[in-house]
Amino acid sequence: MEPHIALLPSAGMGHLMPFLRLAAMLASRNCKVTLLTAQPTVSAAESKHLNSFFSAHPHIQRLDFQLADHPSLSISYYILSTTSARFFSLITHLPHLTLESSCVNLKLHGLPSFSISNIPPPIFNPQNLFTTQMISNARAISRVKGVVSNTFHWFEAETIEPLNSGKTSITLPQFLPIGPFKHYEDPGKCSSLSWLDEQPAKSVVYVSFGSRTAMSKDQIKEIGEGLLKSKQKFLWVLKSVKVDKAEETELKELVGHSLLEKIEEKKQGIVVKEWVKQEEILTHHAIGGFFSHCGWNSTMEAAQRGVPMLAWTLNGDQRFNAEVVEKAGLGLWPKHWGWLGERLVKSEEIEEKIEELMQDHKLRSMVPKVGGRGQNGLGKFGGTSEKVVGQLIEMLKL
Ligand code: BUP
């Protein structure tokens, strides 16, 4: 008998998207899937995505879950980790760590070492709400049966192997890398794709810093000027508000009148502020590079398509993710740009790195290898991730 799997995503697009992909993946392998949808959702974008997902997947059951309810404890729990294996491995150890910002490196038994400067600053403050919640979640990890993750063995072997070796200083559940997640059918085409259709192959930089990043006007101006100076074509998705709220600011106000006029006049690129179909954009033949905040979903979307990345890590797990990108040969990471708001990154610095992203032969020859490895992971016969999916489904039947 096939297993019946209930999935419960937490709030935020960066969490919801991988859960929808996992739901579609398991349902396509004859599992019965129920998606518990926490109510109320935090944004209109989430409700819209859920509605279109359920109409495209009528065989997946929807169950609204009021946040005050408590699930039964008599069932087996698995976690879908929505970050890199590298950052997850740090989180698992948080309840047992005393972090000193004066140290350079952190060495946890059995795991590769971490640079202290890559750890998000709130983690050094035990009173911070984000930190207390992470520590409480980390304590619960030992009670789950397995940790499903949108990564693949080749991409993060140096972390995945020790996590499953039993040699870490704490006992951890099995880590199950089953990525890169494929995108599920979502009918309709977004307007920026028509502009891309007119551009030459691999000529356009796609610029997006995720759904939760609001930048200062000065920084937006430097990015715009830097893109123009680089002489590369660009498609720039710009957000002005944090945490998935509806975008109300006019584009002109967001970018600034004179910069927007300059962009329109030069016909070098387009700027949009609405939600785009990022996966379709990254698949488009005109895309030659991705200037990104290195959110883990975005990273995996670029990795599976072999799109070179320029990482600008703004907060959270992003520096850990960028380390993975850099080590795998998927992209560039100017570490000295710092966390968001730490300093103003000037247009000349952006220009220089965009040129390197689009023209560096060594980088551009390495990246297709990463894409090939990602595709192979989910190959029907012998793919490392495909084998783990089979193993997971067997575990779920028990
Ligand atoms: Br913006 C945007 N369209 O316009 P990450 C994002 N996405 O499809 P985040 C779109 O949202 P955290 C848009 O493809 C990815 O699947 C994108 O997740 C999609 O970043 C997802 O990359 C964004 O993990 O989350 O949302 O900043 O802050 O948790 O890293």
Coordinates of C-alpha atoms and ligand atoms in Angstrom, one line a residue:
M1 CA 0.0 0.0 0.0
E2 CA 1.3 3.5 -0.8
P3 CA 1.9 5.8 2.1
H4 CA -0.4 8.8 2.9
I5 CA 1.8 11.8 3.6
A6 CA 0.7 15.0 5.3
L7 CA 2.8 18.1 4.7
L8 CA 2.7 21.2 6.9
P9 CA 4.6 24.2 5.5
S10 CA 5.4 27.2 7.7
A11 CA 4.8 30.8 6.6
G12 CA 6.7 32.6 3.8
M13 CA 7.2 31.9 0.1
G14 CA 10.7 30.6 0.7
H15 CA 9.1 27.8 2.7
L16 CA 5.9 27.3 0.8
M17 CA 7.5 26.8 -2.6
P18 CA 9.7 23.8 -1.7
F19 CA 6.8 22.2 0.1
L20 CA 4.6 22.5 -3.0
R21 CA 7.4 21.0 -5.1
L22 CA 7.8 18.1 -2.6
A23 CA 4.0 17.5 -2.6
A24 CA 4.0 17.4 -6.5
M25 CA 7.0 15.1 -6.5
L26 CA 5.5 12.6 -4.0
A27 CA 2.1 12.6 -5.7
S28 CA 3.7 11.9 -9.1
R29 CA 5.2 8.8 -7.4
N30 CA 1.8 7.4 -6.4
C31 CA 1.8 8.6 -2.8
K32 CA -1.4 10.0 -1.3
V33 CA -0.6 13.6 -0.3
T34 CA -2.5 16.0 2.0
L35 CA -1.2 19.5 2.3
L36 CA -2.1 21.2 5.6
T37 CA -2.6 24.8 4.9
A38 CA -2.0 27.0 7.9
Q39 CA -4.8 29.7 8.2
P40 CA -4.7 32.6 8.0
T41 CA -1.9 32.8 5.4
V42 CA 0.6 35.7 5.9
S43 CA 0.1 37.1 2.4
A44 CA -2.1 37.3 -0.6
A45 CA 0.7 35.8 -2.7
E46 CA 0.6 32.7 -0.6
S47 CA -3.2 32.3 -0.9
K48 CA -2.9 32.8 -4.7
H49 CA -0.2 30.2 -5.1
L50 CA -2.1 27.7 -3.0
N51 CA -5.3 28.2 -5.1
S52 CA -3.5 27.7 -8.4
F53 CA -1.5 24.7 -7.0
F54 CA -4.7 22.9 -5.9
S55 CA -6.5 23.6 -9.2
A56 CA -3.4 22.1 -11.1
H57 CA -3.2 19.1 -8.7
P58 CA -6.8 18.0 -7.9
H59 CA -5.5 14.7 -6.6
I60 CA -3.7 16.4 -3.7
Q61 CA -6.0 16.9 -0.7
R62 CA -6.2 20.3 1.0
L63 CA -6.8 20.5 4.7
D64 CA -7.0 24.0 6.3
F65 CA -5.1 24.0 9.6
Q66 CA -6.0 26.6 12.2
L67 CA -2.8 27.7 13.9
A68 CA -4.2 27.1 17.4
D69 CA -4.7 23.3 16.7
H70 CA -2.2 20.8 17.9
P71 CA -1.4 17.7 15.8
S72 CA -1.6 14.2 17.3
L73 CA 1.8 12.9 18.5
S74 CA 1.1 9.4 17.7
I75 CA 2.4 9.7 14.1
S76 CA 5.9 9.8 12.6
Y77 CA 7.3 13.2 11.8
Y78 CA 9.7 14.2 9.1
I79 CA 11.1 17.7 8.5
L80 CA 11.6 19.4 5.2
S81 CA 14.6 21.6 5.7
T82 CA 14.4 24.6 3.4
T83 CA 18.0 25.6 3.7
S84 CA 21.4 24.2 2.7
A85 CA 22.7 21.1 4.4
R86 CA 25.6 23.3 5.5
F87 CA 23.4 25.8 7.4
F88 CA 21.1 23.0 8.7
S89 CA 24.2 21.3 10.3
L90 CA 24.9 24.5 12.2
I91 CA 21.3 24.8 13.4
T92 CA 21.3 21.2 14.8
H93 CA 24.2 22.1 17.1
L94 CA 22.8 25.5 18.3
P95 CA 21.4 24.3 21.7
H96 CA 24.8 23.0 22.6
L97 CA 26.9 26.0 21.5
T98 CA 28.3 29.1 23.1
L99 CA 29.3 31.4 20.2
E100 CA 32.1 33.8 20.5
S101 CA 32.2 36.5 17.8
S102 CA 35.9 37.1 18.6
C103 CA 36.9 33.6 17.2
V104 CA 37.6 33.2 13.5
N105 CA 36.4 29.6 12.9
L106 CA 33.9 27.2 14.5
K107 CA 34.8 23.5 14.4
L108 CA 32.1 21.1 15.2
H109 CA 33.1 17.4 15.6
G110 CA 32.9 15.5 12.4
L111 CA 31.7 18.5 10.3
P112 CA 33.6 20.9 8.0
S113 CA 34.6 24.1 9.8
F114 CA 32.5 27.3 9.6
S115 CA 33.7 30.8 9.4
I116 CA 32.3 32.8 12.4
S117 CA 31.7 35.9 10.2
N118 CA 29.3 33.9 8.0
I119 CA 26.9 33.2 11.0
P120 CA 23.9 35.5 10.9
P121 CA 24.5 38.2 13.6
P122 CA 21.1 37.5 15.5
I123 CA 22.4 34.0 16.4
F124 CA 25.0 35.6 18.7
N125 CA 22.2 37.1 20.8
P126 CA 20.5 34.3 22.9
Q127 CA 17.6 36.8 23.7
N128 CA 16.7 37.4 20.1
L129 CA 13.3 35.9 19.1
F130 CA 14.7 34.4 15.9
T131 CA 17.4 32.7 17.9
T132 CA 15.2 31.4 20.7
Q133 CA 12.8 29.9 18.1
M134 CA 15.7 28.3 16.2
I135 CA 17.1 26.8 19.4
S136 CA 13.7 25.4 20.4
N137 CA 13.2 24.0 16.8
A138 CA 16.7 22.5 16.9
R139 CA 16.0 20.7 20.2
A140 CA 13.0 19.0 18.5
I141 CA 15.1 17.7 15.6
S142 CA 16.2 14.6 17.5
R143 CA 12.5 13.6 17.8
V144 CA 11.9 13.3 14.0
K145 CA 12.5 10.2 11.9
G146 CA 14.2 12.0 9.0
V147 CA 15.1 15.3 7.5
V148 CA 14.2 15.7 3.9
S149 CA 16.3 18.3 2.0
N150 CA 16.3 20.1 -1.3
T151 CA 19.9 19.5 -2.0
F152 CA 21.9 16.8 -3.8
H153 CA 24.9 14.6 -2.8
W154 CA 27.5 16.0 -5.2
F155 CA 26.6 19.6 -4.3
E156 CA 27.1 19.2 -0.6
A157 CA 28.9 15.9 -0.1
E158 CA 31.3 17.4 2.5
T159 CA 28.4 18.1 4.8
I160 CA 25.9 15.3 3.9
E161 CA 28.4 12.5 4.4
P162 CA 29.3 13.5 8.0
L163 CA 25.6 14.2 8.9
N164 CA 24.8 10.6 8.0
S165 CA 28.0 9.1 9.4
G166 CA 27.0 9.0 13.1
K167 CA 30.3 10.8 13.9
T168 CA 28.8 14.1 14.9
S169 CA 28.8 15.0 18.6
I170 CA 25.0 14.8 18.8
T171 CA 22.7 12.1 17.5
L172 CA 20.8 13.2 14.4
P173 CA 18.0 11.7 12.4
Q174 CA 18.7 10.5 8.9
F175 CA 19.4 13.3 6.4
L176 CA 17.7 12.7 3.1
P177 CA 18.9 14.8 0.1
I178 CA 16.3 14.5 -2.6
G179 CA 16.9 17.7 -4.7
P180 CA 17.0 19.6 -6.8
F181 CA 13.3 19.9 -6.6
K182 CA 11.6 20.2 -10.0
H183 CA 9.1 22.9 -10.7
Y184 CA 5.4 22.0 -10.8
E185 CA 3.0 23.0 -13.5
D186 CA 1.6 26.5 -13.0
P187 CA -0.3 27.6 -16.2
G188 CA 0.2 31.0 -17.7
K189 CA 3.1 33.0 -18.9
C190 CA 4.5 36.2 -17.3
S191 CA 5.1 39.3 -19.3
S192 CA 8.8 39.6 -18.8
L193 CA 9.2 36.3 -20.8
S194 CA 8.1 38.1 -24.0
W195 CA 10.9 40.6 -23.5
L196 CA 13.4 37.8 -22.9
D197 CA 12.2 36.1 -26.1
E198 CA 13.7 39.0 -28.1
Q199 CA 17.2 38.8 -26.5
P200 CA 20.2 36.7 -27.7
A201 CA 21.2 33.5 -25.9
K202 CA 22.9 33.9 -22.5
S203 CA 23.0 37.7 -22.8
V204 CA 20.7 38.7 -19.9
V205 CA 21.5 39.0 -16.2
Y206 CA 18.5 38.1 -14.0
V207 CA 18.6 40.2 -10.8
S208 CA 16.4 39.3 -7.8
F209 CA 17.1 39.4 -4.1
G210 CA 14.1 37.3 -3.1
S211 CA 10.7 38.1 -1.7
R212 CA 11.7 39.4 1.7
T213 CA 14.3 42.0 1.0
A214 CA 13.7 45.8 1.1
M215 CA 16.7 47.9 0.1
S216 CA 17.4 51.6 0.7
K217 CA 16.8 54.0 -2.2
D218 CA 20.5 54.8 -2.3
Q219 CA 21.4 51.1 -2.7
I220 CA 18.7 50.7 -5.4
K221 CA 20.3 53.6 -7.3
E222 CA 23.8 52.1 -7.1
I223 CA 22.5 48.7 -8.3
G224 CA 20.7 50.4 -11.3
E225 CA 23.8 52.5 -12.2
G226 CA 26.1 49.5 -11.9
L227 CA 23.9 47.4 -14.2
L228 CA 23.8 50.2 -16.8
K229 CA 27.6 50.7 -16.6
S230 CA 28.2 47.0 -17.0
K231 CA 26.6 47.2 -20.5
Q232 CA 25.0 43.9 -19.9
K233 CA 21.3 43.3 -20.6
F234 CA 19.3 42.8 -17.4
L235 CA 15.9 41.8 -16.1
W236 CA 15.6 43.2 -12.5
V237 CA 12.9 42.1 -10.1
L238 CA 12.7 44.8 -7.4
K239 CA 10.8 44.6 -4.1
S240 CA 10.3 47.5 -1.6
V241 CA 8.6 45.8 1.3
K242 CA 9.5 43.0 3.7
V243 CA 7.9 39.7 4.4
D244 CA 5.6 38.9 1.5
K245 CA 3.4 42.0 1.9
A246 CA 1.5 43.3 -1.1
E247 CA 3.7 45.6 -3.2
E248 CA 2.1 49.0 -3.3
T249 CA 4.9 51.5 -4.2
E250 CA 4.9 52.7 -7.8
L251 CA 7.9 51.5 -9.9
K252 CA 8.9 55.1 -10.6
E253 CA 9.0 55.9 -7.0
L254 CA 10.9 52.7 -6.1
V255 CA 13.6 53.1 -8.8
G256 CA 13.7 56.9 -8.9
H257 CA 12.4 58.9 -11.9
S258 CA 15.7 59.7 -13.5
L259 CA 17.2 56.2 -13.2
L260 CA 14.0 54.6 -14.6
E261 CA 14.1 57.1 -17.5
K262 CA 17.7 56.2 -18.2
I263 CA 17.0 52.5 -18.2
E264 CA 14.0 52.9 -20.6
E265 CA 16.1 55.2 -22.9
K266 CA 19.0 52.8 -23.1
K267 CA 16.8 49.8 -23.8
Q268 CA 19.4 47.7 -22.0
G269 CA 17.1 46.1 -19.5
I270 CA 13.7 46.0 -17.8
V271 CA 12.6 46.5 -14.1
V272 CA 9.5 44.8 -12.7
K273 CA 8.1 44.8 -9.2
E274 CA 5.5 42.1 -9.5
W275 CA 5.8 38.4 -8.8
V276 CA 7.5 36.7 -11.7
K277 CA 7.8 33.1 -12.7
Q278 CA 11.4 32.8 -11.6
E279 CA 11.9 29.2 -12.6
E280 CA 10.7 29.9 -16.2
I281 CA 13.0 32.9 -16.3
L282 CA 16.0 30.8 -15.2
T283 CA 15.1 28.2 -17.9
H284 CA 14.9 30.8 -20.7
H285 CA 17.8 30.6 -23.2
A286 CA 18.4 34.4 -23.0
I287 CA 19.5 34.1 -19.3
G288 CA 23.3 34.1 -18.9
G289 CA 23.7 34.9 -15.2
F290 CA 21.8 35.4 -11.9
F291 CA 22.6 38.2 -9.5
S292 CA 21.0 36.8 -6.3
H293 CA 20.7 37.0 -2.5
C294 CA 21.4 33.2 -2.5
G295 CA 18.1 32.2 -0.9
W296 CA 18.3 28.4 -0.9
N297 CA 15.4 27.8 -3.3
S298 CA 16.9 30.3 -5.8
T299 CA 20.3 28.7 -5.4
M300 CA 18.9 25.2 -6.2
E301 CA 16.9 26.6 -9.1
A302 CA 20.1 28.1 -10.6
A303 CA 22.2 24.9 -9.8
Q304 CA 19.9 22.5 -11.7
R305 CA 19.9 24.7 -14.8
G306 CA 23.6 25.5 -14.7
V307 CA 23.0 29.3 -14.5
P308 CA 26.2 31.1 -13.1
M309 CA 25.5 33.1 -9.9
L310 CA 26.7 36.4 -8.4
A311 CA 25.9 36.2 -4.7
W312 CA 25.1 39.1 -2.6
T313 CA 24.3 37.7 0.8
L314 CA 22.0 39.9 2.7
N315 CA 20.8 38.0 5.8
G316 CA 20.0 34.6 7.4
D317 CA 21.5 31.4 5.9
Q318 CA 22.7 33.2 2.7
R319 CA 26.4 33.3 3.5
F320 CA 26.4 29.6 4.2
N321 CA 24.6 29.0 0.9
A322 CA 27.0 31.2 -0.9
E323 CA 29.9 29.2 0.4
V324 CA 28.3 26.1 -1.2
V325 CA 27.9 28.0 -4.5
E326 CA 31.5 29.2 -4.5
K327 CA 33.0 25.7 -3.6
A328 CA 30.9 23.9 -6.2
G329 CA 32.0 26.4 -8.9
L330 CA 28.5 27.7 -9.5
G331 CA 29.4 31.3 -9.0
L332 CA 31.1 34.3 -7.5
W333 CA 30.8 35.7 -4.0
P334 CA 32.3 39.1 -3.1
K335 CA 32.4 38.5 0.7
H336 CA 33.5 42.1 1.4
W337 CA 30.1 43.5 0.3
G338 CA 28.9 42.5 3.8
W339 CA 25.3 42.0 5.1
L340 CA 22.5 44.1 3.8
G341 CA 22.8 47.7 5.0
E342 CA 26.3 47.2 6.5
R343 CA 27.7 49.5 3.8
L344 CA 26.6 51.0 0.5
V345 CA 27.9 48.8 -2.3
K346 CA 28.9 51.3 -5.1
S347 CA 27.9 51.1 -8.7
E348 CA 31.5 50.5 -9.8
E349 CA 31.8 47.4 -7.6
I350 CA 28.6 46.1 -9.0
E351 CA 29.6 46.9 -12.6
E352 CA 32.9 45.0 -12.1
K353 CA 31.3 41.8 -10.7
I354 CA 28.5 41.8 -13.3
E355 CA 31.1 41.9 -16.1
E356 CA 33.0 39.1 -14.4
L357 CA 29.8 37.0 -14.0
M358 CA 29.0 37.3 -17.7
Q359 CA 32.5 37.1 -19.2
D360 CA 34.8 35.0 -17.0
H361 CA 35.6 32.0 -19.1
K362 CA 36.8 29.8 -16.2
L363 CA 33.5 30.3 -14.3
R364 CA 31.4 29.9 -17.3
S365 CA 33.1 26.6 -18.3
M366 CA 32.7 25.1 -14.8
V367 CA 29.0 25.9 -14.3
P368 CA 27.4 23.5 -16.9
K369 CA 29.1 20.6 -14.9
V370 CA 27.1 21.6 -11.8
G371 CA 23.9 21.7 -13.9
G372 CA 24.7 18.2 -15.2
R373 CA 25.3 16.8 -11.7
G374 CA 22.0 18.3 -10.5
Q375 CA 20.1 16.8 -13.4
N376 CA 21.8 13.4 -12.9
G377 CA 20.7 13.4 -9.2
L378 CA 17.1 13.0 -10.2
G379 CA 17.8 10.7 -13.1
K380 CA 15.3 7.9 -13.1
F381 CA 18.0 5.2 -13.1
G382 CA 20.8 5.5 -10.6
G383 CA 20.5 9.2 -9.7
T384 CA 21.7 9.7 -6.1
S385 CA 18.6 11.8 -5.1
E386 CA 16.2 9.5 -6.9
K387 CA 17.5 6.5 -4.8
V388 CA 16.9 8.6 -1.6
V389 CA 13.3 9.4 -2.7
G390 CA 12.7 5.6 -3.1
Q391 CA 14.3 5.0 0.4
L392 CA 12.1 7.8 1.9
I393 CA 8.9 6.3 0.4
E394 CA 9.8 2.9 1.9
M395 CA 10.4 4.6 5.3
L396 CA 7.1 6.4 5.1
K397 CA 5.3 3.0 4.6
L398 CA 6.5 1.7 8.0
Ligands
BUP1 BR1 10.8 37.5 -5.6 C1 10.2 35.9 -6.4 N1 9.1 34.9 -8.2 O1 9.1 37.1 -8.1 P1 14.3 31.8 -1.8 C2 10.6 34.7 -5.9 N2 10.1 33.6 -6.6 O2 9.0 32.6 -8.3 P2 13.4 34.1 -0.1 C3 9.4 33.6 -7.7 O3 10.3 32.3 -4.6 P3 14.3 33.2 2.3 C4 9.4 36.0 -7.6 O4 11.8 31.1 -7.5 C5 12.0 30.8 -5.1 O5 11.4 29.6 -5.3 C6 11.8 31.7 -6.3 O6 12.8 31.5 -2.2 C7 10.4 32.2 -6.0 O7 14.3 33.3 -1.2 C8 11.2 31.5 -4.0 O8 15.2 31.9 -2.9 C9 12.1 32.3 -3.1 O9 14.7 30.8 -0.7 O10 13.3 33.2 1.1 O11 11.9 34.1 -0.4 O12 14.1 35.3 0.2 O13 14.3 34.6 2.9 O14 13.6 32.2 3.3 O15 15.6 32.8 1.8

